[in-house]
Structures are given as C-alpha cells and as structure tokens.
Short mmCIF file of N, CA and C and ligand atoms in Angstrom, two decimals:
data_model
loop_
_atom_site.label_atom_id
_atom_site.label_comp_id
_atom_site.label_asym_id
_atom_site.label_seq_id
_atom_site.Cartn_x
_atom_site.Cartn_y
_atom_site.Cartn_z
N UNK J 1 72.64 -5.02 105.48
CA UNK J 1 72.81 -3.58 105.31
C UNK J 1 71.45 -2.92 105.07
N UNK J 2 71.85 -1.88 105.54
CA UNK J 2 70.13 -1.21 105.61
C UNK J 2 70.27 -0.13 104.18
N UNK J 3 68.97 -0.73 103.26
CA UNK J 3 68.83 0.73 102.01
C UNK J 3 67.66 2.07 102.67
N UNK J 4 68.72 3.22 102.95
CA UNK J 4 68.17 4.19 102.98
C UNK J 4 68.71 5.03 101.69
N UNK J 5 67.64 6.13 101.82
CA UNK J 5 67.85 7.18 101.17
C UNK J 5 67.25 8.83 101.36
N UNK J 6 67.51 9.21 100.85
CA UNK J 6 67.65 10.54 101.03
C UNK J 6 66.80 11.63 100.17
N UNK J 7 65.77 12.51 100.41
CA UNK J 7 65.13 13.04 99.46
C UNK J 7 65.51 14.71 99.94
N UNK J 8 65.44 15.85 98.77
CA UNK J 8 65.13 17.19 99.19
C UNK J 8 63.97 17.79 98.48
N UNK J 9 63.34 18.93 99.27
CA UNK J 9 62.39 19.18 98.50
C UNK J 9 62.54 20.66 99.28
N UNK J 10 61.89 21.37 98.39
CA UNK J 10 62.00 23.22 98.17
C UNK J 10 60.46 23.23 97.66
N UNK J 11 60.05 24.62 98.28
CA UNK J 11 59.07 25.46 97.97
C UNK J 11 58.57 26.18 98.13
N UNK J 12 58.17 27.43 97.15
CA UNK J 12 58.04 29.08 97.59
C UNK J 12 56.82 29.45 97.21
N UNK J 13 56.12 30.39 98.00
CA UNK J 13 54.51 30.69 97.81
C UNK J 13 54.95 32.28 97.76
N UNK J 14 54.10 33.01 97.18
CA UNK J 14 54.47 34.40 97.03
C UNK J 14 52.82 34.89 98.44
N UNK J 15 52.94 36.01 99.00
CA UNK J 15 51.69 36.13 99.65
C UNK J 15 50.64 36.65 99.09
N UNK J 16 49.59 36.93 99.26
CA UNK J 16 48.72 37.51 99.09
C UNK J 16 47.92 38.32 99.49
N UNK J 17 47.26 39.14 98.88
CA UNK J 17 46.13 40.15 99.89
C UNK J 17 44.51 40.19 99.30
N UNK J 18 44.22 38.46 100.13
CA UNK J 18 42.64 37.92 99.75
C UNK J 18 42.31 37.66 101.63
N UNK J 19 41.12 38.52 102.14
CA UNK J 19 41.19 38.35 103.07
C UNK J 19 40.23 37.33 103.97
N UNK J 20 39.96 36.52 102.73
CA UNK J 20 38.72 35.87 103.08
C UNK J 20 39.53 34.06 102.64
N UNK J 21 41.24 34.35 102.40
CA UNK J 21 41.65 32.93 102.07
C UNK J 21 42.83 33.13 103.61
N UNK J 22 42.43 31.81 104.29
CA UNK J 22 43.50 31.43 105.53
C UNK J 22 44.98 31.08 105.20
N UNK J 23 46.12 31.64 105.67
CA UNK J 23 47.31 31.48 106.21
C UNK J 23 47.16 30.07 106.74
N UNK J 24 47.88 28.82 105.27
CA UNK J 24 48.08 27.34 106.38
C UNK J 24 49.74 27.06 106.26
N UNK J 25 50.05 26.68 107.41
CA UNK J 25 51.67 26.47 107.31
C UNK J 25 51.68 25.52 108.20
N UNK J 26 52.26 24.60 107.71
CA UNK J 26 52.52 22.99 108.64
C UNK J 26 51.43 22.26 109.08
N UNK J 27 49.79 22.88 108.21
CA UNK J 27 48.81 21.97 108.56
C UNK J 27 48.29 22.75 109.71
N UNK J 28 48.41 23.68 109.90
CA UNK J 28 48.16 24.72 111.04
C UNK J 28 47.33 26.38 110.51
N UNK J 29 46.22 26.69 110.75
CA UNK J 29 46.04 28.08 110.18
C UNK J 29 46.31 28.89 111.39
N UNK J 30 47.16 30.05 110.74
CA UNK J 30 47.65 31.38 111.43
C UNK J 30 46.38 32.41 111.18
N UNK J 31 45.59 32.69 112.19
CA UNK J 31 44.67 33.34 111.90
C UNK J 31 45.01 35.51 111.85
N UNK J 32 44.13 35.40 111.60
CA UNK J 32 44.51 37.35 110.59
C UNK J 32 45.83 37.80 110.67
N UNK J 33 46.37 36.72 109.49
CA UNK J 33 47.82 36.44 108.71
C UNK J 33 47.37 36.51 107.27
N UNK J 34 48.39 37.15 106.40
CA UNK J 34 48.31 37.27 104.75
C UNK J 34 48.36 35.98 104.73
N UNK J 35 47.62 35.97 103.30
CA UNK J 35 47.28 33.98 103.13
C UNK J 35 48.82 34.38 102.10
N UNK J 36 48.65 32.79 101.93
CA UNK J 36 49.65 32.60 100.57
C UNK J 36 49.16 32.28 99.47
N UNK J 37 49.53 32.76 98.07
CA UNK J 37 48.96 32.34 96.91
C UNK J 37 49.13 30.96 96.47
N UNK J 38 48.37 30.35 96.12
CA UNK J 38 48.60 29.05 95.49
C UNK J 38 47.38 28.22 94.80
N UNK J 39 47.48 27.02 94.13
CA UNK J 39 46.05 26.69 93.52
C UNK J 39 45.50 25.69 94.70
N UNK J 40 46.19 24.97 95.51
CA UNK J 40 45.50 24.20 97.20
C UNK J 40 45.66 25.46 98.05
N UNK J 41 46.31 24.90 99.65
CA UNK J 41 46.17 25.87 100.28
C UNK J 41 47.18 26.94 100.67
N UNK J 42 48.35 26.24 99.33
CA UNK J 42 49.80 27.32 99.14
C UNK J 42 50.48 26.80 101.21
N UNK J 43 50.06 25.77 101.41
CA UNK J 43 51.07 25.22 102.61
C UNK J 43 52.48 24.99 102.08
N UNK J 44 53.71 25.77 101.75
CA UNK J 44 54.66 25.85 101.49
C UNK J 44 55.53 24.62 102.40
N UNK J 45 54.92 24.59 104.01
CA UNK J 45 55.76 23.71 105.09
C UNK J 45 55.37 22.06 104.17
N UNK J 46 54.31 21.74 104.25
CA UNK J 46 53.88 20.41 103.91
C UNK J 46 54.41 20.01 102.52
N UNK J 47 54.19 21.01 101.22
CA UNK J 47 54.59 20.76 99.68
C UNK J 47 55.63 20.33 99.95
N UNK J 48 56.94 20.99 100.98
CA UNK J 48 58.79 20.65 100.72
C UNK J 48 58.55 19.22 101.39
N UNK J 49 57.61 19.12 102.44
CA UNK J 49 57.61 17.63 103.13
C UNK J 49 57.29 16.92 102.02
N UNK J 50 56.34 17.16 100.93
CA UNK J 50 56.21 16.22 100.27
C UNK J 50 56.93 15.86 99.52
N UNK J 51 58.21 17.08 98.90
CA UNK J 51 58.62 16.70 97.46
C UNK J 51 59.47 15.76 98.02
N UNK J 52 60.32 16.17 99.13
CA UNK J 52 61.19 15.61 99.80
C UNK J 52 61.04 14.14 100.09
N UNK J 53 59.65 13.64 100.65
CA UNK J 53 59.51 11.81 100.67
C UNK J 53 59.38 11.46 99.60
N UNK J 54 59.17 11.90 97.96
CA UNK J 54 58.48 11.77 97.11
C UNK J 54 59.90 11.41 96.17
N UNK J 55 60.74 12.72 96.55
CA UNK J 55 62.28 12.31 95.80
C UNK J 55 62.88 11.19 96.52
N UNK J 56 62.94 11.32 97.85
CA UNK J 56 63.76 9.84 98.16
C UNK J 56 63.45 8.65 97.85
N UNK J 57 61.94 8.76 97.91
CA UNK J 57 61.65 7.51 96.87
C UNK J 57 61.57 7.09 95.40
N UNK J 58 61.90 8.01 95.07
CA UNK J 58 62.12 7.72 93.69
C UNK J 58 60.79 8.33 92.88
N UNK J 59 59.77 8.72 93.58
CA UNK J 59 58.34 8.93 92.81
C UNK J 59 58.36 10.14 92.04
N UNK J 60 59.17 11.17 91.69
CA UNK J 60 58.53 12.50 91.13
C UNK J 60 58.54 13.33 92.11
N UNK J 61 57.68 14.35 91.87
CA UNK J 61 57.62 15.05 92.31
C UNK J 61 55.53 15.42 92.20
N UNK J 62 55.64 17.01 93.69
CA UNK J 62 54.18 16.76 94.19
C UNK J 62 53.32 17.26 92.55
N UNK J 63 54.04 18.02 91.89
CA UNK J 63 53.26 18.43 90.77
C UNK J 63 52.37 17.36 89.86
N UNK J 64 53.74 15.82 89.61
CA UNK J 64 52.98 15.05 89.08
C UNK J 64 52.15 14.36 89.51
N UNK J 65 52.10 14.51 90.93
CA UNK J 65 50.71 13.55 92.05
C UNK J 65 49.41 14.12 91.92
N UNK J 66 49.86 15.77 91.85
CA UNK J 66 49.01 16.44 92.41
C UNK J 66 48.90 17.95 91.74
N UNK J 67 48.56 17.63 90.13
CA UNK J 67 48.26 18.53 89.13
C UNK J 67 48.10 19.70 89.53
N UNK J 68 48.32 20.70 89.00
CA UNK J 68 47.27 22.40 89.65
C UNK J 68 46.86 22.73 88.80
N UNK J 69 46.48 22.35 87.63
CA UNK J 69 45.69 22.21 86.53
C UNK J 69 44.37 21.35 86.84
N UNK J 70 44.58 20.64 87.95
CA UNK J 70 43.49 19.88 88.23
C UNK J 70 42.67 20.36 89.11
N UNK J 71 40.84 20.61 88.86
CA UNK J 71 40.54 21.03 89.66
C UNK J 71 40.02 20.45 90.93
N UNK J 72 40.56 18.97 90.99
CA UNK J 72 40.08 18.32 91.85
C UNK J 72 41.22 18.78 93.73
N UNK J 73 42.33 19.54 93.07
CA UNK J 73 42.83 20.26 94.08
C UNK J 73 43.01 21.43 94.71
N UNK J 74 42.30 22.50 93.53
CA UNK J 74 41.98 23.44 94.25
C UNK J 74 41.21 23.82 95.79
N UNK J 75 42.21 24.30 96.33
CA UNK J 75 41.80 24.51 98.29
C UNK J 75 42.50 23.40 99.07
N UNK J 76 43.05 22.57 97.91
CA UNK J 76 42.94 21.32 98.63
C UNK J 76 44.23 21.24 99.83
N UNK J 77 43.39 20.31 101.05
CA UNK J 77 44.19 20.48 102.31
C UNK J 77 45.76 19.63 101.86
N UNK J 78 46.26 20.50 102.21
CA UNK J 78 47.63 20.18 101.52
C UNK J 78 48.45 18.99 103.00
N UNK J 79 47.79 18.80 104.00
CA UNK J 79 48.18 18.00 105.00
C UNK J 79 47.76 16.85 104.05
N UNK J 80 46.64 16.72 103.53
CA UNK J 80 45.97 14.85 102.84
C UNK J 80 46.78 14.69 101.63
N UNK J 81 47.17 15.54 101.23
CA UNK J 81 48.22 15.47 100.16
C UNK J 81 49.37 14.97 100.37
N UNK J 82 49.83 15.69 101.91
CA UNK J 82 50.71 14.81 102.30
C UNK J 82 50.61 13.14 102.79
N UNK J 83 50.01 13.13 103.24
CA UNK J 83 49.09 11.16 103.55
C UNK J 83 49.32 10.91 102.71
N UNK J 84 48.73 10.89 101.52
CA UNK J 84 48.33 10.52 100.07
C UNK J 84 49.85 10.53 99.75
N UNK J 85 50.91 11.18 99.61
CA UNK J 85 52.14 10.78 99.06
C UNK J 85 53.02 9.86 99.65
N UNK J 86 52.51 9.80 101.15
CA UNK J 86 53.48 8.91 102.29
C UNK J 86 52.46 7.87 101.96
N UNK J 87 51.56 7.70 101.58
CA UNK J 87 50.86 6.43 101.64
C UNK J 87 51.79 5.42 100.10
N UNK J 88 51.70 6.28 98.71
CA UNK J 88 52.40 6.15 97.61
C UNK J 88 54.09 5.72 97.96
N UNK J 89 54.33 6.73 99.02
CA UNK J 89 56.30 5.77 99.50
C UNK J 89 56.04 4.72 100.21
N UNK J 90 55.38 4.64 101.29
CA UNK J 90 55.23 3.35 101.54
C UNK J 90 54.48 1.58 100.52
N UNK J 91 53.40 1.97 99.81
CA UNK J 91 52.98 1.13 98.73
C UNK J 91 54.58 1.04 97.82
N UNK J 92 55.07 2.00 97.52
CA UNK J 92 56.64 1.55 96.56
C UNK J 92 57.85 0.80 97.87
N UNK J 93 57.51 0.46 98.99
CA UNK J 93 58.52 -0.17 99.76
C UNK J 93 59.52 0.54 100.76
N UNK J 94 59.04 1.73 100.85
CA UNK J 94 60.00 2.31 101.63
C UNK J 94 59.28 3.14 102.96
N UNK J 95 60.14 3.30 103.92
CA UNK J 95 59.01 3.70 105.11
C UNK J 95 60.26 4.91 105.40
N UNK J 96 59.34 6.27 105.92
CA UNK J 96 59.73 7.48 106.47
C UNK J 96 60.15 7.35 107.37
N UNK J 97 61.75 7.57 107.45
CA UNK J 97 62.33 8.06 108.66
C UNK J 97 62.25 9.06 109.53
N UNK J 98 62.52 9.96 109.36
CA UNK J 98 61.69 11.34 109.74
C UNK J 98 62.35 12.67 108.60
N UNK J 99 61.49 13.47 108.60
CA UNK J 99 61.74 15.09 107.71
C UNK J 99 62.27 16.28 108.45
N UNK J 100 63.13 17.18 107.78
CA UNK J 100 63.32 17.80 109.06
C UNK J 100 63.36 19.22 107.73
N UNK J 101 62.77 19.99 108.37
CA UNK J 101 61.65 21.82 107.46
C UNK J 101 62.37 23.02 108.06
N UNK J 102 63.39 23.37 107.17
CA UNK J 102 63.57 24.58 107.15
C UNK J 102 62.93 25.39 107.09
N UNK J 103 61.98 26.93 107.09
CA UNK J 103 61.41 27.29 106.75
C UNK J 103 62.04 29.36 106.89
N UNK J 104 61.35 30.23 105.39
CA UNK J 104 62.39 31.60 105.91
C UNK J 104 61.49 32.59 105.58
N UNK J 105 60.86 33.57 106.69
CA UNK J 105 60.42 34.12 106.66
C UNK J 105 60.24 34.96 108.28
N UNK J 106 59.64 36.11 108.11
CA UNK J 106 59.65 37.13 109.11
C UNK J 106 58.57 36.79 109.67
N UNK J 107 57.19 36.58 109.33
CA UNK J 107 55.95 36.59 109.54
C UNK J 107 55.11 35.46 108.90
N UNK J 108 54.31 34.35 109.68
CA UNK J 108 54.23 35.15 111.02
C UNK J 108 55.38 34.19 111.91
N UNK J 109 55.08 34.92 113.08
CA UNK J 109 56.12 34.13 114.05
C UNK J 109 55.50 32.73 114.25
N UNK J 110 56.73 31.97 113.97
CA UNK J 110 56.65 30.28 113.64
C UNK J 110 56.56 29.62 115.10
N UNK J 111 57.31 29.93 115.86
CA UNK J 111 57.63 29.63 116.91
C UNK J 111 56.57 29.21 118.23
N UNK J 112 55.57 29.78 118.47
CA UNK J 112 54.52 29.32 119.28
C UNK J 112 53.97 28.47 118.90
N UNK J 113 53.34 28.22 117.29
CA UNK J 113 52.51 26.99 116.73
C UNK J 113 53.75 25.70 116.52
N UNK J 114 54.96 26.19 116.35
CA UNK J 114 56.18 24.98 116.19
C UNK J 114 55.49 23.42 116.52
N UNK J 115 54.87 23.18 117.99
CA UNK J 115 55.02 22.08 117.96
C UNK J 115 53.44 21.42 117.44
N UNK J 116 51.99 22.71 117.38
CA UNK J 116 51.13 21.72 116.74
C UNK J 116 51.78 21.21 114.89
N UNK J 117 52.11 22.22 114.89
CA UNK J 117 52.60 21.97 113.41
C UNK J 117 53.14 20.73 113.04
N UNK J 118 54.58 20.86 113.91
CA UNK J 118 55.16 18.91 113.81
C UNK J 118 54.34 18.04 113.90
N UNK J 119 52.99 18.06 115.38
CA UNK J 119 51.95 17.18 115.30
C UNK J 119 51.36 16.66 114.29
N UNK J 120 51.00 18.00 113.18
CA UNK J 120 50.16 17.71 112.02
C UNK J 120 50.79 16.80 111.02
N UNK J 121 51.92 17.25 110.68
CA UNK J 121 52.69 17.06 109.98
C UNK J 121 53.06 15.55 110.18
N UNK J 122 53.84 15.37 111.36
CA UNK J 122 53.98 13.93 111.79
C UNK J 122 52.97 12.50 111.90
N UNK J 123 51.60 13.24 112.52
CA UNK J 123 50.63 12.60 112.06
C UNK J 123 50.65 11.88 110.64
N UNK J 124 50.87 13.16 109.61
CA UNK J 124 50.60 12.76 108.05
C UNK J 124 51.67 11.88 107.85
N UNK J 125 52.39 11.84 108.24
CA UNK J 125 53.84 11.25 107.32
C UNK J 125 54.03 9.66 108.21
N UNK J 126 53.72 9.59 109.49
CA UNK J 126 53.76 8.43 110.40
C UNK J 126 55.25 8.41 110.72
N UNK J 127 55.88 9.57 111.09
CA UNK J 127 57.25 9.53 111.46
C UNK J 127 57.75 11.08 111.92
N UNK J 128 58.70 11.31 112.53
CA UNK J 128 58.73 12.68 113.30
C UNK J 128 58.92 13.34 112.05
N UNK J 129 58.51 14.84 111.93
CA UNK J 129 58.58 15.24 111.14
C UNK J 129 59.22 17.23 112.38
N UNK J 130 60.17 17.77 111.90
CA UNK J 130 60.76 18.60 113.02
C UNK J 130 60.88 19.74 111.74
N UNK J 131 60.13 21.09 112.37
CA UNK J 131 59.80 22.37 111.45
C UNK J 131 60.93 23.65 112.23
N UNK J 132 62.04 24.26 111.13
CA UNK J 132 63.00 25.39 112.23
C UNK J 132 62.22 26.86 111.02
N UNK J 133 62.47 27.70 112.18
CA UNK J 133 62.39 28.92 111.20
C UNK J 133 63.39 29.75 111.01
N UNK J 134 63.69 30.31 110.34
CA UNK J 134 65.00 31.15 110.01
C UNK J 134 64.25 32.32 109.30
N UNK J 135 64.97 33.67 109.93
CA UNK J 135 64.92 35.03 109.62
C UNK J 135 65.37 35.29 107.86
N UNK J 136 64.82 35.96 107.17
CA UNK J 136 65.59 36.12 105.88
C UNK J 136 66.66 37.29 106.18
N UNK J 137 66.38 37.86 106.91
CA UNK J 137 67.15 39.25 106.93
C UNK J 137 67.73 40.24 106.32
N UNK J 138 66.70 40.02 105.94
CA UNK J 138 66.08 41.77 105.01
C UNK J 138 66.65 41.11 103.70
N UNK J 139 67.37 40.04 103.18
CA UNK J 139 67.54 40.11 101.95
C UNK J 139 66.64 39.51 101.06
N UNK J 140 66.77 40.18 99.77
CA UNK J 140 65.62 39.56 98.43
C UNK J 140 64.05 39.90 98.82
N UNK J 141 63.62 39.18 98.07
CA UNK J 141 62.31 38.87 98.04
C UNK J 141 61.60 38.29 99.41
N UNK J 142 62.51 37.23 99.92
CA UNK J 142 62.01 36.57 101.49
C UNK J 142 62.18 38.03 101.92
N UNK J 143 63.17 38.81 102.11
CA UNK J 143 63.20 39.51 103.20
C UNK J 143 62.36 41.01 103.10
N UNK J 144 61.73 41.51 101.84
CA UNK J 144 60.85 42.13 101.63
C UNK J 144 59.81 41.41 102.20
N UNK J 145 59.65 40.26 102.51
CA UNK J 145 58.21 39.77 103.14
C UNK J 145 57.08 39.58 101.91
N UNK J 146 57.54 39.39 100.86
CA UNK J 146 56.81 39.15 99.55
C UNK J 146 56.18 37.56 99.43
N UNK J 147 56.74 36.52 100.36
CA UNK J 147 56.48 35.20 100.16
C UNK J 147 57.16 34.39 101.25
N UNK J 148 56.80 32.97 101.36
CA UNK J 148 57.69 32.12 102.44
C UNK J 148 57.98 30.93 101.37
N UNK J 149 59.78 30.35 102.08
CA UNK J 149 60.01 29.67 101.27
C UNK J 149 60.14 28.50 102.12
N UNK J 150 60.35 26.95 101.98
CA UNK J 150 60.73 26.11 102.89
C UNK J 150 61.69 25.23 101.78
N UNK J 151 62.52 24.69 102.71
CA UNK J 151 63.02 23.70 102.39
C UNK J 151 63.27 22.05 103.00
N UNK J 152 63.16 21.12 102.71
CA UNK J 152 62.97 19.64 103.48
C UNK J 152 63.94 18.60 103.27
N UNK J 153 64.06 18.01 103.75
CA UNK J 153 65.35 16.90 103.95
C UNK J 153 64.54 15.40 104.27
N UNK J 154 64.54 14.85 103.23
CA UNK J 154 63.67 12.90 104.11
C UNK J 154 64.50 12.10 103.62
N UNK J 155 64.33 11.35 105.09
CA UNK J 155 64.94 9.59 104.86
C UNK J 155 64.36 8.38 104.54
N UNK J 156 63.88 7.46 104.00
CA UNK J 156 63.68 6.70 103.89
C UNK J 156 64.26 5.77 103.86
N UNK J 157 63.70 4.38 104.55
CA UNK J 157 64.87 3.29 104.50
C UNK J 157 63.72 2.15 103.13
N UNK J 158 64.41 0.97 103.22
CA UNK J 158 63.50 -0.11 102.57
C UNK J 158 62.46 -0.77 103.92
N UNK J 159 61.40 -1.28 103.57
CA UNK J 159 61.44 -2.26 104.40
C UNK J 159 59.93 -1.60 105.66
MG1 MG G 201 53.64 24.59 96.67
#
C-alpha cells in the first residue's frame, strides 16, 4: 500500500504602493504591477506551495523554516525557499506528488505568465506544480483589489 498524504496551505499579501519593489507571483516578476507587501518577496503563489508540502509532511509550517523576524530573509527569493522546503520533505522521506494553486485576484492578469510560472515553480518542487486564477468579484478585500490571496493542495507519498 502506498503512504500518501495530503497537505493545504493558504496565503494573503496585502499590496503595496513602493515603486521601486517588483510584483513576484509564482517565481515570475509582473513588471509595472503594485508589488506586494511582505518581509521576502510577499510571492503569495510559492508561500501556499510551501505551507502546503510542508503540512503534508508533517514539518510546520513556512514561518517556522523561514522566520520574518529573521533578517537573513528579507527580499528573500521566495522560489529557494521553496527548494529549501522540498529539499526538508524529501530528507524527512517523502517525495512531491504534484501541487495544484488556486490563486484570487483581479490584477494582474495571471493567465499569459500561467505556464512560466508552473515552470518555476515545478522546477522548485521537482514535481508538476499547476497555478488557476479565479476572479474575486468585487467581494471583500480581494475584490477591492487591496491584496492577493492563494491557496494550495500537496501530495506526498513515502518513498
Ligand atoms: Mg507569505
């Protein structure tokens, strides 16, 4: 019998108006796009990839990997963060099935960069990793356009 499991992971960046910090989403910069606030590079797509391999394996979560109190991560490329946690599920015994990234927001349009993004992403993780976008539509905070949120789904098996 095969041990898989199952991780989720969520995460919301509020935006910002610094025009000299880059828009990164899925390991991808959206150029003269509102950045997102955060203490790395506020990649909202990659953080849910991470919490998500990080819970199925049992490890925590990205906060305790990857302090924001620490200043050894400020800016930090939030794609090596992701490596760095798939490297940690695999050292504990378990290998990535693939992730699959909700993501909800108006702007910017997700859809043309869609597939370098998976590239990046998949690269990091060593397994398909598949990014959808969804409209907030007009409700809350997503749909004021105040922030982007994602959400992630990972499998891991043993072995
Ligand atoms: Mg985050």
């Amino acid at each position: 019998m095969v041990d898989v499991r199952v991780g989720q992971g969520f995460d919301v960046h509020p935006f910002v108006d610094d025009p000299d910090r880059p828009l990164v989403l899925g390991g991808v910069v959206f150029e003269s796009e509102r950045a997102l606030r955060g203490h790395s590079d506020a990649d909202v797509i990659a953080h849910a990839c991470t919490d998500a391999l990080l819970g199925a394996a049992g490890l925590g979560d990205i906060g305790e990997l990857f302090p924001d109190t620490d200043d050894a991560y400020a800016g930090a490329d939030s794609i090596e963060l992701l490596a760095e946690a798939t490297r940690r599920v695999r050292e504990a015994g378990w290998s990535p099935g693939n992730v699959d990234v909700s993501i909800v927001t108006d702007h910017p349009k997700l859809a043309p960069r869609r597939r370098e993004m998976q590239d990046r992403l998949s690269a990091a993780v060593g397994a398909p990793v598949t990014v959808k976008g969804r409209r907030p539509e007009g409700l809350g905070a997503l749909g004021r356009g105040e922030g982007v949120a994602a959400w992630a789904v990972a499998v891991v098996t043993r072995g």
